[in-house]
Amino acid sequence: MNPRHPEIAPQLLSETDEQRQLRTVLRDLCAEASGPEDVRKHLATPRGYDEALWARLAGEIGVHGLAVPEEYGGSGFTFAELAVVLEETGRALCCAPLLPTVVLAAHALLHSGDRAACERYLPPISDGTLTATVAGFGDDAPTVTAERGSAGWVLRGRADFVLDGAGADLLLVRAETPGGPRLFACEPDPGTCRRTPRRVLDETRRQALLEFRGAPATPVGTAEAAEATVAATLDTGRAALAAEQVGGSAHALDATVEFAAQRHQFGRPIGSFQAVKHRLADVLVALEAARSASAYATACAAVAPPQLPVAACAAAVVCSETFRLATAEYVQLHGGIGFTWEHPAHLYVRRARSGEALFGTADRHRTRLAGLALESRSS
């Protein structure tokens, strides 16, 4: 066994009894409070999601702190349990900011190794009282700069299409300093940080333009570890998004199969026609491949960081393409009703298409996979 690429124990790819119970509880809660009409209703609110549901997820189930160590106010489980949450919330199209807060920001803090920052921010993230996001992580070069002011570090520049950027209480920003890129924590103030909501395809996942004008900030972690922290956080985000996409794909397939059994043409259910069966079978095969890719990425995120870059990129490609296929058939096989705005299929199509480019396109992931494979062979 190569010590740089430890094997993943097979049992880590299967659900435990506790994870199955968690899935059941979450599915019931989402069915009760996050149906398509609930989603549409809360999109019109200032924060864009059901804040009561957000509090229930944190208080009743402890979702926000599942992957946070107990010393920082969490439950001390792993990313595997969090992936169950993401799959079920993706299935219900829950629009709460779990991805930016619980996945990206929380894991950026954990990967940074900065105990002071973790002790300050992770407890309120875990109990649901603090929302957070990351900015400047996806750029090839930082578009925000940090400089020392009379009272400490300040940020200048802009970061665009930041997840939940207009509403998050805490921003973790990758910024350029004279010594190279570094990670900073910023609690935004309207006087020094202008936040402009962007019009995006997927309204269930809000994004914003952030413009920093001397915003006070505190360094997080060391300068030497900043790029590694950003890379690990993005790979964790890709594994999380893959789990979401599996849940969304499963909903699309289930809803389409149910409709195909009920809708009749020529005196028989449309699902009995071979052409429809073949299309549904193609989605099922793709979904099973996506489940496998997501499960592997989840296991790597939970226990084996050396394998995470490859697993996360592979899952990003497979799961995003599966979600796109599943939602396309969701619309097409519903016929005329599937093309109406009132039908929930449109919400899933928009989530699928926007997710394809969220942490890089499939082509960029394939290019990175090729580079990682060459690197592995040369070592």
Short mmCIF file of C-alpha atoms in Angstrom, two decimals:
data_model
loop_
_atom_site.label_atom_id
_atom_site.label_comp_id
_atom_site.label_asym_id
_atom_site.label_seq_id
_atom_site.Cartn_x
_atom_site.Cartn_y
_atom_site.Cartn_z
CA MET A 1 0.00 0.00 0.00
CA ASN A 2 1.36 3.42 -0.98
CA PRO A 3 1.61 5.50 2.24
CA ARG A 4 0.71 8.63 0.26
CA HIS A 5 -2.53 6.98 -0.91
CA PRO A 6 -3.89 4.85 1.94
CA GLU A 7 -6.71 2.47 1.14
CA ILE A 8 -10.28 3.29 2.10
CA ALA A 9 -11.87 0.60 4.27
CA PRO A 10 -14.93 -0.81 2.42
CA GLN A 11 -17.20 -0.27 5.42
CA LEU A 12 -16.62 3.49 5.12
CA LEU A 13 -18.47 3.42 1.80
CA SER A 14 -21.67 2.08 3.41
CA GLU A 15 -24.10 3.82 5.74
CA THR A 16 -24.12 3.03 9.43
CA ASP A 17 -27.32 2.52 11.41
CA GLU A 18 -26.88 5.97 12.94
CA GLN A 19 -26.53 7.56 9.52
CA ARG A 20 -29.68 5.81 8.29
CA GLN A 21 -31.57 7.10 11.31
CA LEU A 22 -30.25 10.60 10.66
CA ARG A 23 -31.41 10.34 7.04
CA THR A 24 -34.91 9.32 8.13
CA VAL A 25 -35.22 12.21 10.56
CA LEU A 26 -33.97 14.72 8.00
CA ARG A 27 -36.23 13.44 5.24
CA ASP A 28 -39.27 13.76 7.50
CA LEU A 29 -38.28 17.28 8.55
CA CYS A 30 -37.63 18.42 4.97
CA ALA A 31 -40.93 16.93 3.81
CA GLU A 32 -42.67 18.91 6.55
CA ALA A 33 -40.90 22.25 6.18
CA SER A 34 -39.03 22.42 2.86
CA GLY A 35 -41.42 21.45 0.08
CA PRO A 36 -41.34 23.29 -3.29
CA GLU A 37 -43.95 25.82 -2.17
CA ASP A 38 -42.02 26.48 1.05
CA VAL A 39 -38.87 27.06 -0.97
CA ARG A 40 -40.60 29.52 -3.30
CA LYS A 41 -42.19 31.36 -0.38
CA HIS A 42 -38.92 31.89 1.44
CA LEU A 43 -37.06 33.01 -1.68
CA ALA A 44 -38.98 36.29 -1.34
CA THR A 45 -37.74 36.92 2.22
CA PRO A 46 -34.74 39.14 3.03
CA ARG A 47 -32.44 36.19 3.84
CA GLY A 48 -33.87 33.88 1.19
CA TYR A 49 -34.43 30.87 3.42
CA ASP A 50 -36.54 29.65 6.33
CA GLU A 51 -34.75 30.92 9.43
CA ALA A 52 -37.02 28.83 11.66
CA LEU A 53 -35.93 25.68 9.79
CA TRP A 54 -32.30 26.80 10.09
CA ALA A 55 -32.73 27.03 13.86
CA ARG A 56 -34.45 23.62 13.99
CA LEU A 57 -31.64 21.99 12.02
CA ALA A 58 -29.13 23.39 14.50
CA GLY A 59 -31.13 22.94 17.71
CA GLU A 60 -33.16 19.78 17.23
CA ILE A 61 -30.74 17.73 15.12
CA GLY A 62 -27.40 19.44 15.63
CA VAL A 63 -26.68 19.55 11.90
CA HIS A 64 -24.34 22.53 12.00
CA GLY A 65 -21.92 20.97 14.45
CA LEU A 66 -21.90 17.38 13.17
CA ALA A 67 -18.39 17.60 11.69
CA VAL A 68 -17.07 20.08 14.28
CA PRO A 69 -14.92 18.71 17.15
CA GLU A 70 -16.48 18.74 20.59
CA GLU A 71 -13.81 21.14 21.88
CA TYR A 72 -15.27 23.77 19.53
CA GLY A 73 -18.90 23.17 20.45
CA GLY A 74 -19.66 20.49 17.87
CA SER A 75 -20.69 16.85 18.07
CA GLY A 76 -17.35 15.39 17.01
CA PHE A 77 -18.64 13.26 14.12
CA THR A 78 -17.11 13.30 10.64
CA PHE A 79 -17.85 14.61 7.19
CA ALA A 80 -19.66 11.31 6.49
CA GLU A 81 -22.54 12.34 8.75
CA LEU A 82 -22.59 15.82 7.26
CA ALA A 83 -22.80 14.29 3.77
CA VAL A 84 -26.04 12.55 4.77
CA VAL A 85 -27.47 15.96 5.68
CA LEU A 86 -26.32 17.49 2.41
CA GLU A 87 -27.84 14.69 0.35
CA GLU A 88 -31.21 15.04 2.05
CA THR A 89 -31.25 18.84 1.92
CA GLY A 90 -30.23 18.60 -1.74
CA ARG A 91 -33.10 16.21 -2.33
CA ALA A 92 -35.53 18.73 -0.83
CA LEU A 93 -33.75 21.71 -2.44
CA CYS A 94 -33.38 23.31 0.98
CA CYS A 95 -32.09 26.84 0.40
CA ALA A 96 -30.51 27.41 3.83
CA PRO A 97 -26.80 28.38 3.64
CA LEU A 98 -25.44 25.02 4.77
CA LEU A 99 -22.83 24.86 2.01
CA PRO A 100 -21.19 28.25 2.68
CA THR A 101 -21.49 28.17 6.47
CA VAL A 102 -21.29 24.57 7.66
CA VAL A 103 -19.08 23.21 4.89
CA LEU A 104 -16.86 25.95 3.48
CA ALA A 105 -16.39 28.38 6.36
CA ALA A 106 -16.31 25.77 9.13
CA HIS A 107 -13.84 23.56 7.28
CA ALA A 108 -11.67 26.53 6.30
CA LEU A 109 -11.32 27.29 10.00
CA LEU A 110 -10.57 23.66 10.83
CA HIS A 111 -8.05 23.26 8.00
CA SER A 112 -6.29 26.48 9.03
CA GLY A 113 -5.28 25.00 12.37
CA ASP A 114 -5.85 28.37 14.04
CA ARG A 115 -7.14 27.47 17.51
CA ALA A 116 -8.04 31.04 18.46
CA ALA A 117 -10.16 31.50 15.33
CA CYS A 118 -11.80 28.10 15.81
CA GLU A 119 -12.62 28.85 19.44
CA ARG A 120 -14.12 32.19 18.47
CA TYR A 121 -16.20 31.24 15.43
CA LEU A 122 -16.95 27.52 15.43
CA PRO A 123 -19.20 27.45 18.55
CA PRO A 124 -21.67 30.03 17.14
CA ILE A 125 -21.56 28.27 13.76
CA SER A 126 -22.36 24.98 15.50
CA ASP A 127 -25.34 26.36 17.41
CA GLY A 128 -26.75 28.13 14.35
CA THR A 129 -26.34 31.71 15.56
CA LEU A 130 -23.57 32.64 13.09
CA THR A 131 -23.65 32.34 9.32
CA ALA A 132 -20.41 32.52 7.38
CA THR A 133 -18.93 32.15 3.93
CA VAL A 134 -15.63 32.24 2.05
CA ALA A 135 -14.51 34.77 -0.57
CA GLY A 136 -11.73 34.77 -3.12
CA PHE A 137 -11.16 31.03 -2.84
CA GLY A 138 -11.99 30.15 -6.42
CA ASP A 139 -9.83 32.73 -8.17
CA ASP A 140 -6.53 31.82 -9.80
CA ALA A 141 -5.06 34.92 -8.16
CA PRO A 142 -6.48 36.84 -5.21
CA THR A 143 -8.55 39.88 -6.21
CA VAL A 144 -8.52 41.21 -2.64
CA THR A 145 -5.43 42.70 -1.03
CA ALA A 146 -4.60 43.05 2.64
CA GLU A 147 -2.41 45.75 4.12
CA ARG A 148 -1.42 46.76 7.59
CA GLY A 149 -3.23 49.84 8.84
CA SER A 150 -2.72 51.86 11.99
CA ALA A 151 -5.09 49.56 13.90
CA GLY A 152 -4.23 46.27 12.17
CA TRP A 153 -4.95 44.55 8.87
CA VAL A 154 -7.49 45.97 6.43
CA LEU A 155 -8.89 44.54 3.20
CA ARG A 156 -9.27 46.26 -0.17
CA GLY A 157 -10.55 44.99 -3.51
CA ARG A 158 -13.50 42.90 -4.57
CA ALA A 159 -14.70 39.32 -4.67
CA ASP A 160 -17.59 38.37 -6.93
CA PHE A 161 -20.29 35.70 -6.82
CA VAL A 162 -19.70 34.91 -3.16
CA LEU A 163 -22.15 32.35 -1.77
CA ASP A 164 -24.50 34.03 0.73
CA GLY A 165 -22.19 37.02 0.49
CA ALA A 166 -24.92 39.58 1.10
CA GLY A 167 -26.16 38.06 4.35
CA ALA A 168 -23.33 36.13 6.02
CA ASP A 169 -22.20 37.38 9.43
CA LEU A 170 -18.58 36.32 8.89
CA LEU A 171 -16.39 36.38 5.79
CA LEU A 172 -13.25 34.26 5.45
CA VAL A 173 -11.29 35.98 2.71
CA ARG A 174 -8.25 34.88 0.74
CA ALA A 175 -6.24 38.05 0.17
CA GLU A 176 -2.86 38.98 -1.27
CA THR A 177 -0.28 40.38 1.13
CA PRO A 178 3.34 41.48 0.56
CA GLY A 179 4.32 38.02 1.79
CA GLY A 180 1.91 36.13 -0.45
CA PRO A 181 -1.72 34.98 -0.15
CA ARG A 182 -3.20 34.68 3.32
CA LEU A 183 -6.56 33.92 4.93
CA PHE A 184 -8.41 36.63 6.90
CA ALA A 185 -11.58 36.75 8.98
CA CYS A 186 -13.77 39.80 8.41
CA GLU A 187 -16.98 40.72 10.21
CA PRO A 188 -18.43 43.01 7.52
CA ASP A 189 -19.56 46.54 8.28
CA PRO A 190 -21.57 48.55 5.72
CA GLY A 191 -19.10 51.42 5.97
CA THR A 192 -16.11 49.39 4.81
CA CYS A 193 -17.67 46.43 3.00
CA ARG A 194 -20.27 46.98 0.31
CA ARG A 195 -22.32 43.87 -0.48
CA THR A 196 -24.39 43.80 -3.67
CA PRO A 197 -26.66 40.81 -4.38
CA ARG A 198 -26.15 39.32 -7.83
CA ARG A 199 -28.94 38.15 -10.09
CA VAL A 200 -28.21 34.44 -10.56
CA LEU A 201 -29.82 31.48 -12.31
CA ASP A 202 -30.42 29.56 -9.08
CA GLU A 203 -32.30 31.80 -6.67
CA THR A 204 -32.15 29.14 -3.95
CA ARG A 205 -28.40 29.77 -3.67
CA ARG A 206 -27.81 33.49 -3.36
CA GLN A 207 -24.55 35.10 -4.39
CA ALA A 208 -23.16 38.60 -4.06
CA LEU A 209 -20.41 41.01 -5.07
CA LEU A 210 -18.25 42.10 -2.12
CA GLU A 211 -16.28 45.34 -2.31
CA PHE A 212 -13.79 45.93 0.50
CA ARG A 213 -12.85 49.52 1.30
CA GLY A 214 -10.47 49.29 4.21
CA ALA A 215 -12.47 46.58 6.01
CA PRO A 216 -10.82 45.51 9.30
CA ALA A 217 -9.70 41.88 9.25
CA THR A 218 -7.88 39.37 11.40
CA PRO A 219 -5.36 36.84 10.00
CA VAL A 220 -6.42 33.20 10.24
CA GLY A 221 -3.74 30.53 10.30
CA THR A 222 -0.24 31.07 8.94
CA ALA A 223 0.83 32.52 5.61
CA GLU A 224 2.64 29.28 4.75
CA ALA A 225 -0.52 27.20 5.19
CA ALA A 226 -2.96 29.56 3.45
CA GLU A 227 -2.95 27.97 -0.02
CA ALA A 228 -3.18 24.45 1.40
CA THR A 229 -6.14 25.57 3.52
CA VAL A 230 -7.91 27.04 0.50
CA ALA A 231 -7.28 23.91 -1.61
CA ALA A 232 -8.50 21.53 1.10
CA THR A 233 -11.59 23.67 1.71
CA LEU A 234 -12.49 23.70 -1.98
CA ASP A 235 -12.09 19.93 -2.26
CA THR A 236 -14.29 19.48 0.79
CA GLY A 237 -16.82 21.79 -0.89
CA ARG A 238 -16.72 19.67 -4.05
CA ALA A 239 -17.41 16.52 -2.04
CA ALA A 240 -20.28 18.31 -0.28
CA LEU A 241 -21.77 19.56 -3.54
CA ALA A 242 -21.56 16.05 -4.99
CA ALA A 243 -23.62 14.71 -2.08
CA GLU A 244 -26.19 17.47 -2.67
CA GLN A 245 -26.35 16.60 -6.36
CA VAL A 246 -26.94 12.92 -5.60
CA GLY A 247 -29.92 13.90 -3.46
CA GLY A 248 -31.31 16.21 -6.14
CA SER A 249 -30.85 13.54 -8.82
CA ALA A 250 -32.63 10.96 -6.67
CA HIS A 251 -35.61 13.29 -6.22
CA ALA A 252 -35.78 13.97 -9.96
CA LEU A 253 -35.76 10.26 -10.78
CA ASP A 254 -38.31 9.34 -8.10
CA ALA A 255 -40.69 12.12 -9.15
CA THR A 256 -40.40 11.17 -12.81
CA VAL A 257 -40.96 7.45 -12.17
CA GLU A 258 -44.04 8.28 -10.10
CA PHE A 259 -45.42 10.50 -12.85
CA ALA A 260 -44.69 7.90 -15.54
CA ALA A 261 -46.72 5.35 -13.57
CA GLN A 262 -49.69 7.70 -13.21
CA ARG A 263 -49.80 9.47 -16.59
CA HIS A 264 -51.75 7.50 -19.21
CA GLN A 265 -51.55 7.68 -22.99
CA PHE A 266 -53.24 5.31 -25.43
CA GLY A 267 -54.89 3.56 -22.53
CA ARG A 268 -51.72 2.64 -20.62
CA PRO A 269 -49.17 4.31 -18.28
CA ILE A 270 -46.44 6.09 -20.22
CA GLY A 271 -43.92 4.28 -18.04
CA SER A 272 -44.89 1.04 -19.77
CA PHE A 273 -43.50 2.25 -23.11
CA GLN A 274 -40.03 0.93 -23.85
CA ALA A 275 -38.65 4.29 -24.93
CA VAL A 276 -39.57 5.82 -21.57
CA LYS A 277 -38.22 2.81 -19.68
CA HIS A 278 -34.85 3.16 -21.43
CA ARG A 279 -34.55 6.84 -20.53
CA LEU A 280 -35.40 6.19 -16.88
CA ALA A 281 -32.96 3.27 -16.81
CA ASP A 282 -30.20 5.55 -18.12
CA VAL A 283 -30.85 7.97 -15.26
CA LEU A 284 -30.82 5.13 -12.72
CA VAL A 285 -27.47 3.81 -14.00
CA ALA A 286 -26.00 7.32 -13.88
CA LEU A 287 -27.37 7.85 -10.38
CA GLU A 288 -25.75 4.66 -9.08
CA ALA A 289 -22.41 5.78 -10.52
CA ALA A 290 -22.88 9.18 -8.86
CA ARG A 291 -23.66 7.52 -5.52
CA SER A 292 -20.42 5.55 -5.74
CA ALA A 293 -18.34 8.59 -6.65
CA SER A 294 -19.94 10.65 -3.89
CA ALA A 295 -19.49 7.91 -1.30
CA TYR A 296 -15.78 7.65 -2.11
CA ALA A 297 -15.28 11.41 -1.97
CA THR A 298 -17.16 11.51 1.33
CA ALA A 299 -14.97 8.79 2.83
CA CYS A 300 -11.84 10.61 1.69
CA ALA A 301 -13.05 13.89 3.17
CA ALA A 302 -13.79 12.10 6.44
CA VAL A 303 -10.60 10.07 6.95
CA ALA A 304 -8.04 10.25 4.14
CA PRO A 305 -7.07 13.75 3.02
CA PRO A 306 -4.24 12.59 0.64
CA GLN A 307 -6.83 11.04 -1.67
CA LEU A 308 -9.36 13.84 -1.45
CA PRO A 309 -8.25 15.95 -4.47
CA VAL A 310 -8.70 13.05 -6.92
CA ALA A 311 -11.90 11.80 -5.29
CA ALA A 312 -13.44 15.28 -5.09
CA CYS A 313 -12.70 16.10 -8.74
CA ALA A 314 -14.04 12.74 -9.94
CA ALA A 315 -17.21 13.17 -7.88
CA ALA A 316 -17.65 16.73 -9.17
CA VAL A 317 -17.61 15.49 -12.78
CA VAL A 318 -19.81 12.43 -12.31
CA CYS A 319 -22.38 13.95 -9.96
CA SER A 320 -22.85 17.24 -11.82
CA GLU A 321 -23.39 15.43 -15.12
CA THR A 322 -25.83 13.01 -13.47
CA PHE A 323 -27.80 15.87 -11.93
CA ARG A 324 -27.98 17.59 -15.30
CA LEU A 325 -29.27 14.41 -16.98
CA ALA A 326 -31.78 13.64 -14.22
CA THR A 327 -33.27 17.13 -14.23
CA ALA A 328 -33.45 17.25 -18.02
CA GLU A 329 -35.49 14.04 -17.99
CA TYR A 330 -37.51 15.43 -15.07
CA VAL A 331 -38.71 18.19 -17.38
CA GLN A 332 -38.94 16.24 -20.63
CA LEU A 333 -40.82 13.21 -19.34
CA HIS A 334 -43.39 15.37 -17.57
CA GLY A 335 -44.45 16.68 -20.96
CA GLY A 336 -46.19 20.05 -21.19
CA ILE A 337 -46.57 20.50 -17.42
CA GLY A 338 -42.82 20.10 -16.96
CA PHE A 339 -42.23 23.29 -18.95
CA THR A 340 -44.36 25.47 -16.68
CA TRP A 341 -42.77 27.68 -14.05
CA GLU A 342 -45.22 26.39 -11.46
CA HIS A 343 -43.75 22.89 -11.64
CA PRO A 344 -40.90 22.15 -9.16
CA ALA A 345 -38.75 20.65 -11.92
CA HIS A 346 -37.59 24.15 -12.85
CA LEU A 347 -36.11 24.72 -9.42
CA TYR A 348 -34.05 21.55 -9.75
CA VAL A 349 -32.94 22.36 -13.31
CA ARG A 350 -31.63 25.73 -12.14
CA ARG A 351 -29.82 24.19 -9.17
CA ALA A 352 -28.26 21.57 -11.46
CA ARG A 353 -27.06 24.04 -14.08
CA SER A 354 -25.65 26.54 -11.58
CA GLY A 355 -23.89 23.78 -9.63
CA GLU A 356 -21.99 22.68 -12.73
CA ALA A 357 -19.71 25.72 -12.47
CA LEU A 358 -19.79 26.38 -8.72
CA PHE A 359 -16.31 25.02 -7.90
CA GLY A 360 -15.04 24.75 -11.46
CA THR A 361 -16.47 23.20 -14.60
CA ALA A 362 -16.27 19.51 -15.47
CA ASP A 363 -13.56 20.27 -18.06
CA ARG A 364 -11.42 22.01 -15.44
CA HIS A 365 -11.85 19.06 -13.09
CA ARG A 366 -10.80 16.64 -15.83
CA THR A 367 -7.72 18.74 -16.53
CA ARG A 368 -6.85 18.74 -12.84
CA LEU A 369 -7.40 14.99 -12.65
CA ALA A 370 -4.96 14.47 -15.50
CA GLY A 371 -2.37 16.56 -13.68
CA LEU A 372 -2.88 14.68 -10.43
CA ALA A 373 -2.55 11.36 -12.23
CA LEU A 374 0.75 12.40 -13.84
CA GLU A 375 2.00 13.67 -10.49
CA SER A 376 1.11 10.36 -8.84
CA ARG A 377 2.88 8.32 -11.54
CA SER A 378 6.03 10.43 -11.33
CA SER A 379 6.21 9.98 -7.56
#
